[in-house]
Coordinates of C-alpha atoms and ligand atoms in Angstrom, one line a residue:
M1 CA -23.6 76.8 -8.8
N2 CA -20.1 77.3 -9.7
R3 CA -18.3 74.1 -9.6
K4 CA -14.5 74.2 -8.9
I5 CA -12.1 71.8 -10.6
A6 CA -8.5 71.2 -10.2
V7 CA -6.7 70.5 -13.3
L8 CA -3.2 68.7 -13.0
P9 CA -2.3 68.0 -17.0
G10 CA 0.7 66.3 -15.4
D11 CA 3.3 65.0 -18.3
G12 CA 4.2 63.8 -20.9
I13 CA 1.1 63.5 -23.4
G14 CA -0.6 64.8 -20.0
P15 CA -1.1 68.5 -20.9
E16 CA -2.7 68.1 -24.7
V17 CA -5.5 65.5 -24.2
I18 CA -6.6 68.1 -21.0
D19 CA -6.5 70.6 -23.0
E20 CA -9.0 69.3 -25.2
A21 CA -11.5 68.0 -22.2
V22 CA -11.4 71.6 -20.7
K23 CA -12.3 72.7 -24.0
V24 CA -14.9 70.1 -24.3
L25 CA -16.3 71.5 -20.9
K26 CA -16.2 74.9 -22.0
S27 CA -18.5 73.7 -25.0
I28 CA -21.2 71.7 -22.1
A29 CA -20.4 75.3 -20.2
S30 CA -21.7 77.2 -22.7
A31 CA -24.2 74.8 -23.8
Y32 CA -25.6 74.1 -20.5
D33 CA -25.1 77.6 -19.2
Q34 CA -23.2 76.2 -16.7
K35 CA -20.2 77.7 -14.1
F36 CA -16.9 75.9 -14.7
S37 CA -14.0 77.5 -12.8
F38 CA -10.6 75.4 -13.8
E39 CA -7.7 76.1 -11.1
Y40 CA -4.1 74.4 -13.0
G41 CA -2.0 72.6 -10.6
L42 CA 1.7 70.9 -10.2
V43 CA 2.6 67.4 -10.7
G44 CA 4.5 64.4 -11.8
A45 CA 8.0 65.6 -13.7
A46 CA 6.7 69.1 -14.5
A47 CA 6.2 69.5 -10.6
M48 CA 9.7 68.4 -9.7
D49 CA 10.8 70.4 -12.1
K50 CA 10.1 73.6 -10.3
T51 CA 9.8 72.7 -7.1
G52 CA 11.8 69.5 -6.6
D53 CA 8.7 67.7 -5.7
P54 CA 6.3 65.5 -7.6
F55 CA 3.2 66.4 -5.4
P56 CA 3.4 69.4 -3.6
L57 CA 1.8 70.9 -1.0
E58 CA 0.5 73.5 -3.1
T59 CA -1.2 71.2 -5.2
E60 CA -2.7 68.9 -2.4
N61 CA -4.7 72.0 -1.3
L62 CA -5.7 72.7 -4.7
C63 CA -7.6 69.5 -5.2
K64 CA -9.2 69.6 -1.4
K65 CA -11.0 72.5 -2.1
S66 CA -11.6 71.4 -5.6
H67 CA -15.2 69.7 -6.1
A68 CA -13.8 67.3 -8.9
I69 CA -10.2 66.6 -10.4
L70 CA -9.7 65.8 -13.5
F71 CA -5.8 64.6 -13.9
G72 CA -3.2 64.0 -17.2
A73 CA -0.8 61.8 -16.5
I74 CA 2.9 61.0 -14.9
G75 CA 5.9 59.9 -15.8
D76 CA 8.8 61.7 -17.9
P77 CA 11.6 59.1 -19.4
K78 CA 14.9 61.3 -17.3
Y79 CA 14.0 59.7 -14.6
D80 CA 12.8 56.0 -15.2
N81 CA 16.8 56.0 -17.0
N82 CA 18.0 57.0 -13.2
P83 CA 16.9 54.0 -10.7
A84 CA 19.5 55.6 -8.4
A85 CA 17.1 58.4 -8.5
K86 CA 15.5 59.5 -4.6
V87 CA 12.6 60.6 -6.2
R88 CA 10.4 60.0 -8.5
P89 CA 7.2 61.1 -10.3
E90 CA 5.0 58.5 -10.4
Q91 CA 5.6 59.0 -6.4
G92 CA 3.4 61.5 -6.9
L93 CA 1.2 59.6 -8.2
L94 CA 1.2 57.0 -5.0
R95 CA 1.2 60.2 -2.9
M96 CA -1.4 61.9 -4.4
R97 CA -3.7 58.6 -4.1
S98 CA -2.3 57.9 -0.7
T99 CA -3.0 61.7 1.0
L100 CA -6.4 62.1 -0.8
G101 CA -7.4 58.8 -0.1
L102 CA -8.7 57.3 -3.2
F103 CA -9.4 53.9 -2.5
A104 CA -11.4 53.2 -5.4
N105 CA -10.4 52.9 -9.1
V106 CA -13.1 52.8 -11.8
R107 CA -12.4 51.7 -15.0
P108 CA -14.9 51.0 -17.8
I109 CA -14.1 49.0 -20.7
K110 CA -16.2 49.3 -23.7
S111 CA -16.9 48.4 -27.2
Y112 CA -17.3 50.4 -29.5
P113 CA -19.3 49.2 -33.2
P114 CA -17.5 51.8 -34.9
L115 CA -14.5 50.2 -34.0
F116 CA -14.8 46.5 -34.2
D117 CA -12.7 46.1 -36.2
K118 CA -10.0 48.4 -34.7
S119 CA -9.7 45.5 -31.9
P120 CA -6.9 42.5 -32.3
L121 CA -9.5 40.7 -30.4
K122 CA -12.4 38.7 -33.2
N123 CA -15.8 40.7 -33.6
D124 CA -17.6 38.0 -32.3
R125 CA -16.0 38.3 -29.1
I126 CA -15.8 42.3 -28.5
K127 CA -19.9 42.0 -29.6
N128 CA -21.0 43.4 -26.2
V129 CA -18.5 44.5 -24.0
D130 CA -19.4 46.4 -21.1
F131 CA -17.3 46.1 -17.6
V132 CA -15.9 47.8 -14.9
V133 CA -13.2 46.9 -12.9
Y134 CA -13.2 47.9 -9.7
R135 CA -9.4 47.9 -8.4
E136 CA -8.8 49.0 -5.0
L137 CA -5.7 51.5 -5.0
T138 CA -4.3 52.4 -1.5
G139 CA -3.3 49.5 -0.1
G140 CA -2.3 46.0 -1.0
I141 CA 1.7 45.0 -2.6
Y142 CA 1.5 48.9 -3.3
F143 CA 1.6 50.7 -0.2
G144 CA 2.3 47.7 1.5
E145 CA 6.0 47.7 4.4
P146 CA 8.3 46.9 5.2
R147 CA 9.6 46.6 2.2
G148 CA 13.4 47.9 0.8
R149 CA 16.4 45.5 0.8
T150 CA 17.9 43.5 3.0
E151 CA 21.5 44.8 4.4
D152 CA 23.5 43.0 2.3
D153 CA 21.9 43.6 -0.6
Q154 CA 21.2 40.9 -1.7
R155 CA 17.4 40.2 -1.7
A156 CA 14.8 43.2 -1.8
Y157 CA 11.2 42.1 -0.6
D158 CA 7.0 44.2 -0.8
T159 CA 4.9 43.2 1.5
C160 CA 1.3 42.3 0.6
V161 CA -1.4 43.9 3.3
Y162 CA -5.1 44.3 3.7
S163 CA -7.3 44.8 6.1
R164 CA -10.7 44.1 5.9
E165 CA -12.0 47.4 6.2
E166 CA -9.7 48.5 3.3
I167 CA -11.8 45.4 1.5
A168 CA -15.0 46.4 2.3
R169 CA -15.2 49.5 1.7
I170 CA -14.6 49.0 -2.1
A171 CA -16.5 45.7 -2.0
V172 CA -19.7 47.9 -1.5
M173 CA -19.4 50.1 -4.3
A174 CA -18.8 47.2 -6.2
F175 CA -22.0 45.5 -4.7
E176 CA -23.9 48.5 -5.2
A177 CA -22.5 49.5 -9.0
A178 CA -23.3 45.6 -9.9
Q179 CA -27.2 46.5 -8.9
N180 CA -27.3 49.2 -11.1
R181 CA -25.4 46.9 -14.2
K182 CA -26.6 43.2 -14.7
G183 CA -26.3 42.3 -11.5
K184 CA -22.7 40.3 -11.1
V185 CA -19.2 40.5 -9.2
T186 CA -16.6 38.9 -10.3
L187 CA -13.6 38.7 -7.4
V188 CA -10.8 38.1 -8.9
D189 CA -7.6 37.1 -6.2
K190 CA -5.0 34.2 -6.2
A191 CA -7.0 32.4 -2.7
N192 CA -5.0 29.1 -3.6
V193 CA -2.1 31.1 -3.0
L194 CA -2.5 34.0 -0.8
A195 CA -3.6 34.8 2.1
T196 CA -4.3 38.4 1.1
S197 CA -6.6 37.0 -1.4
R198 CA -8.5 34.2 1.3
L199 CA -9.2 37.0 3.2
W200 CA -10.6 39.1 0.8
R201 CA -13.0 36.2 -0.3
E202 CA -14.3 36.0 3.6
E203 CA -14.5 39.3 3.3
V204 CA -16.8 39.5 -0.1
K205 CA -18.1 36.9 1.0
K206 CA -20.1 38.7 4.5
I207 CA -20.6 41.8 2.4
S208 CA -22.8 39.2 -1.0
K209 CA -25.2 38.7 2.2
E210 CA -26.5 42.5 1.8
Y211 CA -27.2 42.2 -1.9
P212 CA -29.2 39.5 -2.4
E213 CA -30.0 39.6 -6.4
V214 CA -26.5 40.4 -6.8
N215 CA -24.5 37.3 -8.4
L216 CA -21.5 36.7 -6.9
E217 CA -18.1 34.3 -8.1
F218 CA -14.6 33.4 -7.5
M219 CA -12.2 33.6 -10.5
F220 CA -8.2 33.5 -10.3
V221 CA -6.8 36.3 -11.4
D222 CA -4.8 33.7 -14.1
N223 CA -7.9 32.2 -15.1
A224 CA -9.4 35.9 -15.4
A225 CA -6.4 37.1 -17.9
M226 CA -7.3 34.1 -19.5
K227 CA -11.0 35.2 -19.8
V228 CA -10.9 38.8 -20.3
I229 CA -9.2 37.6 -23.8
T230 CA -11.3 34.8 -24.4
Q231 CA -15.0 35.8 -23.2
P232 CA -14.5 39.3 -22.2
S233 CA -18.7 39.8 -22.2
H234 CA -18.8 37.3 -19.2
F235 CA -18.2 40.6 -16.9
D236 CA -19.9 42.8 -15.1
V237 CA -18.7 44.3 -12.4
V238 CA -14.8 42.8 -11.4
L239 CA -13.4 43.4 -8.1
T240 CA -10.0 43.1 -7.4
E241 CA -6.6 44.5 -5.4
N242 CA -4.6 46.9 -6.3
M243 CA -1.8 45.3 -8.5
F244 CA -4.2 42.6 -10.2
G245 CA -6.2 44.9 -11.3
D246 CA -3.5 47.5 -12.4
I247 CA -2.5 44.8 -15.0
L248 CA -5.8 43.7 -16.4
T249 CA -6.9 46.7 -17.2
D250 CA -3.8 47.3 -19.0
E251 CA -5.1 43.2 -20.8
A252 CA -9.0 44.5 -21.1
S253 CA -7.4 47.9 -23.1
V254 CA -7.0 46.0 -26.0
I255 CA -11.0 45.4 -26.7
A256 CA -11.4 49.1 -27.2
G257 CA -9.1 48.6 -29.6
S258 CA -6.4 51.4 -28.1
L259 CA -5.3 51.8 -24.5
G260 CA -6.1 55.4 -25.8
L261 CA -9.7 55.3 -25.3
L262 CA -10.4 54.3 -21.2
P263 CA -11.1 56.3 -19.1
S264 CA -11.5 56.4 -15.2
A265 CA -12.3 57.3 -11.5
S266 CA -10.7 57.1 -8.3
I267 CA -13.0 58.2 -5.5
G268 CA -12.2 58.9 -2.2
H269 CA -14.4 60.0 0.6
H270 CA -13.4 63.4 0.3
S271 CA -12.1 63.9 -3.6
K272 CA -12.8 63.0 -6.9
L273 CA -10.5 62.1 -9.7
F274 CA -10.7 61.7 -13.3
E275 CA -8.4 60.2 -14.8
P276 CA -7.0 58.8 -18.5
I277 CA -5.4 55.3 -17.9
H278 CA -2.9 55.3 -20.5
G279 CA 0.1 57.0 -19.5
S280 CA 2.1 60.5 -20.0
Y281 CA 3.5 58.4 -23.4
P282 CA 6.1 60.7 -23.7
E283 CA 7.4 59.1 -27.3
V284 CA 4.5 61.4 -28.8
A285 CA 4.0 64.4 -26.5
G286 CA 3.8 67.7 -28.2
L287 CA 3.5 65.9 -31.4
N288 CA -0.8 66.9 -31.6
K289 CA -0.8 62.9 -32.0
A290 CA -2.2 61.8 -28.7
N291 CA -5.9 60.3 -28.4
P292 CA -7.4 62.7 -26.5
L293 CA -11.0 60.7 -26.0
A294 CA -9.6 58.6 -22.3
A295 CA -9.1 61.8 -21.9
I296 CA -12.2 63.6 -23.1
L297 CA -14.6 60.7 -21.3
S298 CA -12.6 61.0 -17.9
A299 CA -14.6 64.5 -18.0
A300 CA -17.6 63.0 -19.4
F301 CA -17.3 60.1 -16.0
M302 CA -16.8 64.0 -14.2
L303 CA -20.1 65.5 -15.1
E304 CA -21.2 62.0 -13.8
L305 CA -19.6 60.9 -10.5
A306 CA -18.7 64.4 -9.2
L307 CA -20.6 67.0 -10.5
D308 CA -24.2 65.9 -10.3
A309 CA -24.6 66.5 -14.3
P310 CA -25.2 62.2 -16.4
G311 CA -27.0 64.5 -19.4
E312 CA -24.2 66.3 -20.1
A313 CA -21.8 63.3 -19.8
N314 CA -24.0 61.3 -21.8
L315 CA -24.1 64.3 -24.4
I316 CA -20.0 63.9 -24.5
R317 CA -20.3 60.1 -25.3
E318 CA -22.6 61.0 -28.4
A319 CA -20.2 63.2 -29.6
V320 CA -17.3 60.5 -28.9
V321 CA -18.8 58.0 -30.7
K322 CA -19.6 60.2 -33.8
S323 CA -16.2 61.0 -34.1
M324 CA -15.8 57.5 -34.3
S325 CA -18.0 57.1 -36.6
E326 CA -17.3 60.1 -38.6
G327 CA -13.4 58.5 -38.5
I328 CA -12.4 61.6 -37.2
V329 CA -9.6 60.3 -34.6
T330 CA -6.3 59.9 -34.1
E331 CA -3.4 57.9 -35.5
D332 CA -3.5 54.4 -32.9
I333 CA -7.5 54.2 -34.4
D334 CA -6.5 55.0 -37.7
P335 CA -3.5 54.6 -38.5
G336 CA -4.0 56.9 -42.1
S337 CA -5.7 59.2 -39.6
K338 CA -5.1 62.9 -40.9
H339 CA -6.5 64.2 -37.2
G340 CA -4.7 65.6 -34.4
T341 CA -4.8 65.9 -30.9
S342 CA -6.8 69.2 -31.4
D343 CA -9.2 68.5 -34.3
V344 CA -10.7 65.4 -32.3
G345 CA -11.3 68.2 -29.2
D346 CA -12.9 70.9 -32.2
F347 CA -15.2 67.9 -33.1
I348 CA -16.5 67.1 -30.2
S349 CA -16.7 70.9 -28.8
G350 CA -18.0 72.1 -32.7
Y351 CA -20.8 68.3 -31.8
I352 CA -21.5 70.0 -28.7
A353 CA -22.4 73.3 -29.4
S354 CA -24.6 72.7 -32.9
K355 CA -27.3 71.1 -30.0
N356 CA -30.2 72.9 -29.2
V357 CA -30.7 73.6 -25.5
D358 CA -34.3 72.7 -25.9
E359 CA -33.4 69.4 -27.7
L360 CA -30.5 68.9 -24.7
T361 CA -33.3 69.8 -21.9
S362 CA -35.4 66.8 -23.8
G363 CA -32.2 64.8 -22.9
T364 CA -30.8 61.6 -24.8
I365 CA -30.0 58.9 -22.9
I366 CA -27.6 56.9 -24.4
Ligands
IPM1 C1 -2.2 53.2 -13.4 C2 -0.1 53.0 -13.2 C3 0.0 53.1 -12.0 C4 0.1 52.6 -11.1 C5 2.0 53.6 -12.0 C6 2.4 54.2 -12.9 C7 2.7 53.8 -10.7 O1 0.1 51.7 -14.3 O2 -2.9 54.1 -13.1 O3 -2.5 51.8 -13.7 O4 0.4 51.2 -11.5 O5 -1.0 52.0 -10.5
MG2 MG1 -1.7 51.1 -15.0

């Protein structure tokens, strides 16, 4: 089957890390004799420069007709420094999430033994860290109405809104995931203060009855922020609302040693989008310094969740670990490294190409 992949490189380091992810997918296609077709679309500042719109209709249609979307990053400082700008690249990202209905953002957090010494946290804290955050992505304070300024321009307001349905659909996914993992869901909220958090607790408790083998615990977000650093191996599946998930996943990225390592999936009823969580990092754009591993791991995630190719996904993950243990990494991981973005992609695709097909079909599960 020919699988259609929409490729949206976006801004900053997006294009160069996505190039490496596509390189790796091509090596998978030839190793496994599979067919992927890549069709490129514009998004973010790159799209604004050409069309005036950060998420043009053409890109939306491309996403809708594809089996999966591989996305780089959005954001350009030339728009950040203009608070009066009517259109901002980030609006493209938010509109993409809401138009495509990508309500569940899945962000796995894992420590890699070859990188234990790169983490600012002590080795014994990050050993055995393997959890996944289910962040609600199309509701909460990011999208709630009303929002804006009072007429006298003295006050501004945002609104946090959640419906039971919005909570239930992602909660079910989190429980399903926990069933196949260590069997624990931690709902992170601020139920001692917020009405929306109390609705989350009520709804999630109800859903937990359908999953008697999964253990549900509640944790306030301030406490969770501390625990992510002091005892990250405590977590298995973290379920949380949009903004708490945004903050906690950036925080959790330090566990692995670099933000450049974290992939993510954004899942909706009809579309699935895969993206590195690091953002556009314009400071190093075009310098062949950006870490492509998060984008490459996002491609692996895509093979697993959208393209029914878990063996292929695992081979990519194996190659990624190999690049770490051989020191073929960018300077965010090893400040003395001479290896650039494309060297890492070359190493990983070379590793995949060096495997023979019989070995592959026997399947290595990692
Ligand atoms: C993320 C980013 C976005 C978010 C920004 C760029 C709007 O931080 O994907 O985590 O806040 O969701
Ligand atoms: Mg974020």
